């Protein structure tokens, strides 16, 4: 039996894939077969539904003490392009976003050496006081780690203080590649992989859901990627705190790694498919259209992804550093739904925690097909009732 057939049998019987299985999936040249296998899991978990939300990114500062090789966003304190927004300035941006229909703020920024804890709590509390039904998805594990050090506070005090101020959930950024020595080669002065996982576990145990990410397409190996996925899967077994996994395609433009080409379209589709197959306990996989481009994100909806992120408008310049060349930084709801329908999927507007904003059709579960390599699986038409 071919190795891919053995993996397909494990998937069909519900057995967990190993690190070796994940590497074998990355190494296959049979992209259509891989996509079909991932698509079968995607449809078993989420049917034909594809999720999106109406959201706004808010990057409160680009000042950062770290110097990650993959980042073109950060500036030093005295740099002419450095900025730090006041709470009032952030509130003004959030109000405008709310008036335009956004119900989620995605709040991340650089590791500012001078901002103290009361800035972060005031930011959350003022946003929540003025916009009580705006979901505040704020601060990566790297930012939380920075706060424990710069403010000399315990992990628990930081997490509970932010929760009390209005924190609703946390984004998944800063994971990059968890495995050493690759992590130290791309972000030597950043929170370690083990520390990122430790803090994510503590946040989950405090009752706060998060996402998780992986930055791919730079200097990492397939083993690095699969190790990253296994570590996330192991933590999810313990906490069940991850809502969604987002593979982030590296954009070399303006970074210290600008000599690299970044991932190909095939590599991106493989990464999404393998993520869906390895992460059997994380319910959603996101095709982040900002970094993939609209067309490739649309194709990814047939390779394991069931989420496109959101309409996205940005406050700050972090989003611009992500954008695929020629890509806009915002889509309308109509444009997102057109992309989804064009892929033969059913668009569902969601809130941050994946509850549908409006009633959705009930989809019946489908059996998981038995696959053989060399030919893509036949998929059933969706059943609605």
GROMACS .gro file of C-alpha atoms in nm:
model
  385
    1UNK     CA    1   0.000   0.000   0.000
    2UNK     CA    2   0.129   0.346  -0.087
    3UNK     CA    3   0.218   0.577   0.204
    4UNK     CA    4  -0.059   0.820   0.108
    5UNK     CA    5  -0.310   0.536   0.101
    6UNK     CA    6  -0.202   0.439   0.453
    7UNK     CA    7  -0.252   0.798   0.567
    8UNK     CA    8  -0.592   0.811   0.400
    9UNK     CA    9  -0.695   0.495   0.584
   10UNK     CA   10  -0.592   0.656   0.914
   11UNK     CA   11  -0.794   0.967   0.831
   12UNK     CA   12  -1.098   0.764   0.727
   13UNK     CA   13  -1.088   0.558   1.046
   14UNK     CA   14  -1.045   0.863   1.266
   15UNK     CA   15  -0.688   0.785   1.376
   16UNK     CA   16  -0.458   1.075   1.453
   17UNK     CA   17  -0.178   1.153   1.210
   18UNK     CA   18   0.184   1.149   1.325
   19UNK     CA   19   0.462   1.397   1.259
   20UNK     CA   20   0.595   1.155   0.997
   21UNK     CA   21   0.255   1.146   0.830
   22UNK     CA   22   0.246   1.525   0.815
   23UNK     CA   23   0.589   1.546   0.655
   24UNK     CA   24   0.487   1.282   0.399
   25UNK     CA   25   0.181   1.488   0.310
   26UNK     CA   26   0.395   1.797   0.253
   27UNK     CA   27   0.634   1.597   0.035
   28UNK     CA   28   0.369   1.456  -0.196
   29UNK     CA   29   0.338   1.591  -0.549
   30UNK     CA   30  -0.023   1.476  -0.570
   31UNK     CA   31  -0.178   1.810  -0.483
   32UNK     CA   32  -0.528   1.718  -0.599
   33UNK     CA   33  -0.531   1.404  -0.388
   34UNK     CA   34  -0.405   1.596  -0.082
   35UNK     CA   35  -0.666   1.865  -0.134
   36UNK     CA   36  -0.941   1.607  -0.170
   37UNK     CA   37  -0.840   1.436   0.152
   38UNK     CA   38  -0.839   1.767   0.343
   39UNK     CA   39  -1.165   1.870   0.179
   40UNK     CA   40  -1.334   1.553   0.304
   41UNK     CA   41  -1.244   1.647   0.662
   42UNK     CA   42  -1.348   2.007   0.607
   43UNK     CA   43  -1.688   1.896   0.484
   44UNK     CA   44  -1.732   1.646   0.765
   45UNK     CA   45  -1.666   1.921   1.022
   46UNK     CA   46  -1.822   2.225   0.858
   47UNK     CA   47  -2.019   2.107   0.557
   48UNK     CA   48  -2.026   2.371   0.284
   49UNK     CA   49  -2.032   2.662   0.528
   50UNK     CA   50  -1.760   2.924   0.495
   51UNK     CA   51  -1.737   3.179   0.774
   52UNK     CA   52  -1.647   3.547   0.774
   53UNK     CA   53  -1.710   3.847   0.995
   54UNK     CA   54  -1.722   4.225   0.976
   55UNK     CA   55  -1.413   4.342   1.156
   56UNK     CA   56  -1.153   4.613   1.194
   57UNK     CA   57  -0.783   4.585   1.269
   58UNK     CA   58  -0.643   4.840   1.513
   59UNK     CA   59  -0.265   4.860   1.553
   60UNK     CA   60  -0.217   5.096   1.845
   61UNK     CA   61   0.161   5.134   1.798
   62UNK     CA   62   0.436   5.022   1.564
   63UNK     CA   63   0.709   5.090   1.821
   64UNK     CA   64   0.877   4.761   1.908
   65UNK     CA   65   1.185   4.650   2.100
   66UNK     CA   66   1.202   4.328   1.899
   67UNK     CA   67   1.363   4.305   1.556
   68UNK     CA   68   1.214   4.000   1.389
   69UNK     CA   69   1.376   3.923   1.056
   70UNK     CA   70   1.039   3.864   0.889
   71UNK     CA   71   0.878   4.191   1.001
   72UNK     CA   72   0.854   4.518   0.806
   73UNK     CA   73   0.609   4.677   1.052
   74UNK     CA   74   0.820   4.763   1.356
   75UNK     CA   75   0.997   5.093   1.420
   76UNK     CA   76   1.226   5.206   1.701
   77UNK     CA   77   1.107   5.474   1.942
   78UNK     CA   78   1.287   5.763   1.772
   79UNK     CA   79   1.222   5.656   1.415
   80UNK     CA   80   1.049   5.920   1.204
   81UNK     CA   81   0.769   5.675   1.118
   82UNK     CA   82   0.712   5.556   1.475
   83UNK     CA   83   0.368   5.618   1.624
   84UNK     CA   84   0.167   5.542   1.936
   85UNK     CA   85  -0.199   5.625   1.954
   86UNK     CA   86  -0.375   5.757   2.259
   87UNK     CA   87  -0.682   5.583   2.397
   88UNK     CA   88  -0.897   5.863   2.255
   89UNK     CA   89  -0.747   5.818   1.907
   90UNK     CA   90  -0.814   5.443   1.921
   91UNK     CA   91  -1.169   5.509   2.037
   92UNK     CA   92  -1.230   5.742   1.745
   93UNK     CA   93  -1.116   5.474   1.500
   94UNK     CA   94  -1.330   5.213   1.672
   95UNK     CA   95  -1.640   5.434   1.665
   96UNK     CA   96  -1.603   5.484   1.293
   97UNK     CA   97  -1.562   5.111   1.241
   98UNK     CA   98  -1.871   5.042   1.451
   99UNK     CA   99  -2.074   5.288   1.245
  100UNK     CA  100  -1.960   5.102   0.935
  101UNK     CA  101  -2.087   4.773   1.076
  102UNK     CA  102  -1.781   4.619   1.245
  103UNK     CA  103  -1.850   4.417   1.557
  104UNK     CA  104  -1.498   4.291   1.617
  105UNK     CA  105  -1.179   4.485   1.685
  106UNK     CA  106  -0.856   4.297   1.623
  107UNK     CA  107  -0.612   4.487   1.845
  108UNK     CA  108  -0.238   4.418   1.822
  109UNK     CA  109   0.074   4.630   1.824
  110UNK     CA  110   0.447   4.639   1.874
  111UNK     CA  111   0.626   4.571   2.202
  112UNK     CA  112   0.645   4.929   2.325
  113UNK     CA  113   0.912   4.985   2.593
  114UNK     CA  114   0.728   5.270   2.770
  115UNK     CA  115   0.357   5.198   2.767
  116UNK     CA  116   0.243   5.075   3.107
  117UNK     CA  117  -0.038   4.842   3.209
  118UNK     CA  118  -0.289   5.121   3.267
  119UNK     CA  119  -0.267   5.214   2.899
  120UNK     CA  120  -0.383   4.866   2.796
  121UNK     CA  121  -0.657   4.841   3.057
  122UNK     CA  122  -0.779   5.193   2.981
  123UNK     CA  123  -0.787   5.113   2.611
  124UNK     CA  124  -1.004   4.807   2.670
  125UNK     CA  125  -1.231   4.963   2.930
  126UNK     CA  126  -1.299   5.277   2.726
  127UNK     CA  127  -1.372   5.075   2.415
  128UNK     CA  128  -1.606   4.848   2.607
  129UNK     CA  129  -1.776   5.138   2.787
  130UNK     CA  130  -1.846   5.325   2.465
  131UNK     CA  131  -1.908   5.025   2.239
  132UNK     CA  132  -2.038   4.752   2.470
  133UNK     CA  133  -2.131   4.505   2.195
  134UNK     CA  134  -1.797   4.535   2.013
  135UNK     CA  135  -1.595   4.216   2.063
  136UNK     CA  136  -1.240   4.301   2.171
  137UNK     CA  137  -0.997   4.044   2.033
  138UNK     CA  138  -0.676   4.187   2.166
  139UNK     CA  139  -0.308   4.118   2.236
  140UNK     CA  140  -0.105   3.817   2.129
  141UNK     CA  141   0.081   3.590   2.370
  142UNK     CA  142   0.395   3.786   2.279
  143UNK     CA  143   0.231   4.109   2.393
  144UNK     CA  144   0.113   3.945   2.715
  145UNK     CA  145   0.465   3.816   2.781
  146UNK     CA  146   0.601   4.167   2.718
  147UNK     CA  147   0.354   4.312   2.971
  148UNK     CA  148   0.460   4.066   3.241
  149UNK     CA  149   0.819   4.181   3.200
  150UNK     CA  150   0.783   4.554   3.135
  151UNK     CA  151   0.520   4.597   3.410
  152UNK     CA  152   0.671   4.339   3.646
  153UNK     CA  153   0.346   4.150   3.687
  154UNK     CA  154   0.260   3.783   3.707
  155UNK     CA  155   0.100   3.606   3.413
  156UNK     CA  156  -0.221   3.566   3.609
  157UNK     CA  157  -0.235   3.934   3.708
  158UNK     CA  158  -0.192   4.043   3.347
  159UNK     CA  159  -0.456   3.804   3.215
  160UNK     CA  160  -0.711   3.877   3.488
  161UNK     CA  161  -0.649   4.252   3.467
  162UNK     CA  162  -0.711   4.257   3.094
  163UNK     CA  163  -1.020   4.037   3.131
  164UNK     CA  164  -1.163   4.270   3.393
  165UNK     CA  165  -1.100   4.566   3.162
  166UNK     CA  166  -1.296   4.411   2.874
  167UNK     CA  167  -1.079   4.156   2.693
  168UNK     CA  168  -1.305   3.909   2.512
  169UNK     CA  169  -1.057   3.688   2.326
  170UNK     CA  170  -0.698   3.689   2.197
  171UNK     CA  171  -0.562   3.667   1.843
  172UNK     CA  172  -0.318   3.393   1.751
  173UNK     CA  173  -0.019   3.596   1.634
  174UNK     CA  174   0.338   3.563   1.752
  175UNK     CA  175   0.355   3.185   1.724
  176UNK     CA  176   0.559   3.216   1.401
  177UNK     CA  177   0.750   2.883   1.410
  178UNK     CA  178   0.760   2.726   1.756
  179UNK     CA  179   1.052   2.490   1.695
  180UNK     CA  180   1.414   2.570   1.766
  181UNK     CA  181   1.660   2.660   1.625
  182UNK     CA  182   1.446   2.803   1.345
  183UNK     CA  183   1.253   3.032   1.579
  184UNK     CA  184   1.570   3.193   1.711
  185UNK     CA  185   1.694   3.248   1.356
  186UNK     CA  186   1.387   3.453   1.260
  187UNK     CA  187   1.296   3.618   1.593
  188UNK     CA  188   1.585   3.586   1.835
  189UNK     CA  189   1.462   3.852   2.079
  190UNK     CA  190   1.103   3.739   2.097
  191UNK     CA  191   0.901   3.520   2.330
  192UNK     CA  192   1.017   3.158   2.299
  193UNK     CA  193   0.795   2.891   2.151
  194UNK     CA  194   0.758   2.717   2.486
  195UNK     CA  195   0.663   3.044   2.653
  196UNK     CA  196   0.404   3.118   2.381
  197UNK     CA  197   0.242   2.780   2.447
  198UNK     CA  198   0.259   2.828   2.824
  199UNK     CA  199   0.079   3.162   2.805
  200UNK     CA  200  -0.181   3.034   2.558
  201UNK     CA  201  -0.259   2.755   2.803
  202UNK     CA  202  -0.299   3.001   3.089
  203UNK     CA  203  -0.524   3.226   2.884
  204UNK     CA  204  -0.742   2.929   2.789
  205UNK     CA  205  -0.766   2.814   3.149
  206UNK     CA  206  -0.877   3.164   3.245
  207UNK     CA  207  -1.176   3.115   3.015
  208UNK     CA  208  -1.049   3.324   2.723
  209UNK     CA  209  -1.055   3.170   2.375
  210UNK     CA  210  -0.775   3.237   2.128
  211UNK     CA  211  -0.667   3.160   1.774
  212UNK     CA  212  -0.332   3.019   1.668
  213UNK     CA  213  -0.108   3.098   1.373
  214UNK     CA  214   0.199   2.971   1.191
  215UNK     CA  215   0.423   3.181   0.967
  216UNK     CA  216   0.538   2.968   0.674
  217UNK     CA  217   0.735   3.008   0.354
  218UNK     CA  218   1.064   3.152   0.485
  219UNK     CA  219   1.355   2.941   0.619
  220UNK     CA  220   1.156   2.672   0.799
  221UNK     CA  221   1.149   2.304   0.704
  222UNK     CA  222   0.851   2.073   0.664
  223UNK     CA  223   0.953   1.917   0.995
  224UNK     CA  224   0.935   2.261   1.159
  225UNK     CA  225   0.584   2.312   1.027
  226UNK     CA  226   0.450   1.975   1.135
  227UNK     CA  227   0.617   2.000   1.476
  228UNK     CA  228   0.440   2.334   1.516
  229UNK     CA  229   0.104   2.176   1.432
  230UNK     CA  230   0.160   1.885   1.671
  231UNK     CA  231   0.243   2.122   1.957
  232UNK     CA  232  -0.075   2.320   1.896
  233UNK     CA  233  -0.274   1.998   1.877
  234UNK     CA  234  -0.128   1.875   2.205
  235UNK     CA  235  -0.219   2.199   2.384
  236UNK     CA  236  -0.568   2.187   2.237
  237UNK     CA  237  -0.608   1.840   2.385
  238UNK     CA  238  -0.542   1.995   2.727
  239UNK     CA  239  -0.738   2.320   2.706
  240UNK     CA  240  -0.977   2.320   2.408
  241UNK     CA  241  -0.910   2.692   2.385
  242UNK     CA  242  -0.817   2.737   2.019
  243UNK     CA  243  -1.104   2.839   1.792
  244UNK     CA  244  -0.922   2.864   1.461
  245UNK     CA  245  -0.582   2.801   1.306
  246UNK     CA  246  -0.447   3.055   1.058
  247UNK     CA  247  -0.149   2.970   0.836
  248UNK     CA  248   0.020   3.303   0.754
  249UNK     CA  249   0.203   3.322   0.422
  250UNK     CA  250   0.536   3.503   0.463
  251UNK     CA  251   0.566   3.822   0.260
  252UNK     CA  252   0.937   3.905   0.219
  253UNK     CA  253   0.881   4.261   0.098
  254UNK     CA  254   1.068   4.512   0.316
  255UNK     CA  255   1.204   4.253   0.561
  256UNK     CA  256   1.552   4.128   0.645
  257UNK     CA  257   1.458   3.815   0.449
  258UNK     CA  258   1.366   4.004   0.133
  259UNK     CA  259   1.601   3.783  -0.070
  260UNK     CA  260   1.360   3.493  -0.021
  261UNK     CA  261   1.073   3.437  -0.265
  262UNK     CA  262   0.800   3.359  -0.013
  263UNK     CA  263   0.569   3.059  -0.051
  264UNK     CA  264   0.427   2.951  -0.384
  265UNK     CA  265   0.058   2.899  -0.442
  266UNK     CA  266   0.108   2.523  -0.433
  267UNK     CA  267   0.293   2.549  -0.102
  268UNK     CA  268   0.014   2.759   0.047
  269UNK     CA  269  -0.253   2.511  -0.060
  270UNK     CA  270  -0.047   2.224   0.080
  271UNK     CA  271  -0.004   2.407   0.410
  272UNK     CA  272  -0.376   2.466   0.447
  273UNK     CA  273  -0.456   2.106   0.357
  274UNK     CA  274  -0.198   1.954   0.591
  275UNK     CA  275  -0.312   2.186   0.870
  276UNK     CA  276  -0.669   2.063   0.832
  277UNK     CA  277  -0.556   1.700   0.841
  278UNK     CA  278  -0.317   1.735   1.136
  279UNK     CA  279  -0.532   1.959   1.357
  280UNK     CA  280  -0.814   1.717   1.419
  281UNK     CA  281  -0.922   1.898   1.737
  282UNK     CA  282  -0.927   2.260   1.613
  283UNK     CA  283  -1.263   2.327   1.446
  284UNK     CA  284  -1.172   2.594   1.191
  285UNK     CA  285  -0.892   2.660   0.940
  286UNK     CA  286  -0.864   3.009   0.796
  287UNK     CA  287  -0.758   3.103   0.444
  288UNK     CA  288  -0.643   3.454   0.528
  289UNK     CA  289  -0.728   3.635   0.205
  290UNK     CA  290  -0.511   3.934   0.295
  291UNK     CA  291  -0.192   3.728   0.272
  292UNK     CA  292  -0.301   3.472   0.014
  293UNK     CA  293  -0.482   3.700  -0.227
  294UNK     CA  294  -0.849   3.664  -0.308
  295UNK     CA  295  -0.823   3.402  -0.581
  296UNK     CA  296  -0.596   3.163  -0.392
  297UNK     CA  297  -0.804   3.203  -0.077
  298UNK     CA  298  -1.107   3.105  -0.281
  299UNK     CA  299  -0.935   2.790  -0.405
  300UNK     CA  300  -0.830   2.711  -0.046
  301UNK     CA  301  -1.197   2.666   0.041
  302UNK     CA  302  -1.164   2.335  -0.147
  303UNK     CA  303  -0.838   2.244   0.028
  304UNK     CA  304  -0.951   2.234   0.390
  305UNK     CA  305  -1.025   2.597   0.479
  306UNK     CA  306  -1.368   2.703   0.604
  307UNK     CA  307  -1.302   3.066   0.700
  308UNK     CA  308  -1.181   3.374   0.510
  309UNK     CA  309  -1.140   3.611   0.810
  310UNK     CA  310  -1.342   3.927   0.758
  311UNK     CA  311  -1.412   4.241   0.566
  312UNK     CA  312  -1.111   4.404   0.737
  313UNK     CA  313  -1.022   4.767   0.737
  314UNK     CA  314  -0.703   4.862   0.910
  315UNK     CA  315  -0.596   5.118   1.165
  316UNK     CA  316  -0.218   5.134   1.148
  317UNK     CA  317   0.024   4.993   0.893
  318UNK     CA  318   0.063   4.631   1.002
  319UNK     CA  319  -0.199   4.521   0.751
  320UNK     CA  320  -0.013   4.692   0.468
  321UNK     CA  321   0.296   4.483   0.547
  322UNK     CA  322   0.087   4.166   0.504
  323UNK     CA  323  -0.084   4.251   0.179
  324UNK     CA  324  -0.020   4.052  -0.134
  325UNK     CA  325   0.095   4.292  -0.405
  326UNK     CA  326  -0.206   4.443  -0.579
  327UNK     CA  327  -0.443   4.333  -0.301
  328UNK     CA  328  -0.682   4.576  -0.134
  329UNK     CA  329  -0.697   4.593   0.245
  330UNK     CA  330  -1.073   4.571   0.261
  331UNK     CA  331  -1.357   4.369   0.112
  332UNK     CA  332  -1.726   4.435   0.135
  333UNK     CA  333  -1.963   4.169   0.263
  334UNK     CA  334  -2.097   4.132  -0.089
  335UNK     CA  335  -1.746   4.070  -0.226
  336UNK     CA  336  -1.669   3.808   0.037
  337UNK     CA  337  -1.997   3.630  -0.026
  338UNK     CA  338  -1.930   3.636  -0.398
  339UNK     CA  339  -1.591   3.468  -0.341
  340UNK     CA  340  -1.750   3.204  -0.121
  341UNK     CA  341  -2.035   3.128  -0.359
  342UNK     CA  342  -1.792   3.115  -0.649
  343UNK     CA  343  -1.617   2.829  -0.471
  344UNK     CA  344  -1.947   2.645  -0.437
  345UNK     CA  345  -1.970   2.717  -0.065
  346UNK     CA  346  -2.233   2.875   0.158
  347UNK     CA  347  -2.129   3.208   0.318
  348UNK     CA  348  -2.210   3.249   0.688
  349UNK     CA  349  -2.152   3.576   0.868
  350UNK     CA  350  -2.027   3.493   1.218
  351UNK     CA  351  -1.924   3.661   1.537
  352UNK     CA  352  -1.573   3.616   1.676
  353UNK     CA  353  -1.669   3.298   1.862
  354UNK     CA  354  -1.820   3.143   1.545
  355UNK     CA  355  -2.185   3.185   1.629
  356UNK     CA  356  -2.379   3.273   1.310
  357UNK     CA  357  -2.511   3.630   1.301
  358UNK     CA  358  -2.824   3.513   1.117
  359UNK     CA  359  -2.990   3.171   1.105
  360UNK     CA  360  -2.816   2.931   0.871
  361UNK     CA  361  -2.951   2.621   0.698
  362UNK     CA  362  -2.908   2.292   0.884
  363UNK     CA  363  -2.661   2.067   0.709
  364UNK     CA  364  -2.672   1.693   0.754
  365UNK     CA  365  -2.350   1.514   0.841
  366UNK     CA  366  -2.186   1.319   0.563
  367UNK     CA  367  -1.984   0.999   0.581
  368UNK     CA  368  -1.609   1.028   0.542
  369UNK     CA  369  -1.512   0.870   0.208
  370UNK     CA  370  -1.240   0.608   0.175
  371UNK     CA  371  -0.977   0.744  -0.060
  372UNK     CA  372  -0.704   0.599  -0.275
  373UNK     CA  373  -0.409   0.800  -0.399
  374UNK     CA  374  -0.394   0.898  -0.761
  375UNK     CA  375  -0.759   0.992  -0.785
  376UNK     CA  376  -0.946   1.265  -0.599
  377UNK     CA  377  -1.237   1.163  -0.378
  378UNK     CA  378  -1.592   1.195  -0.498
  379UNK     CA  379  -1.778   1.438  -0.275
  380UNK     CA  380  -2.148   1.432  -0.212
  381UNK     CA  381  -2.380   1.720  -0.277
  382UNK     CA  382  -2.460   1.904   0.048
  383UNK     CA  383  -2.784   1.804   0.216
  384UNK     CA  384  -2.986   2.080   0.379
  385UNK     CA  385  -3.288   2.024   0.591
   0.00000   0.00000   0.00000
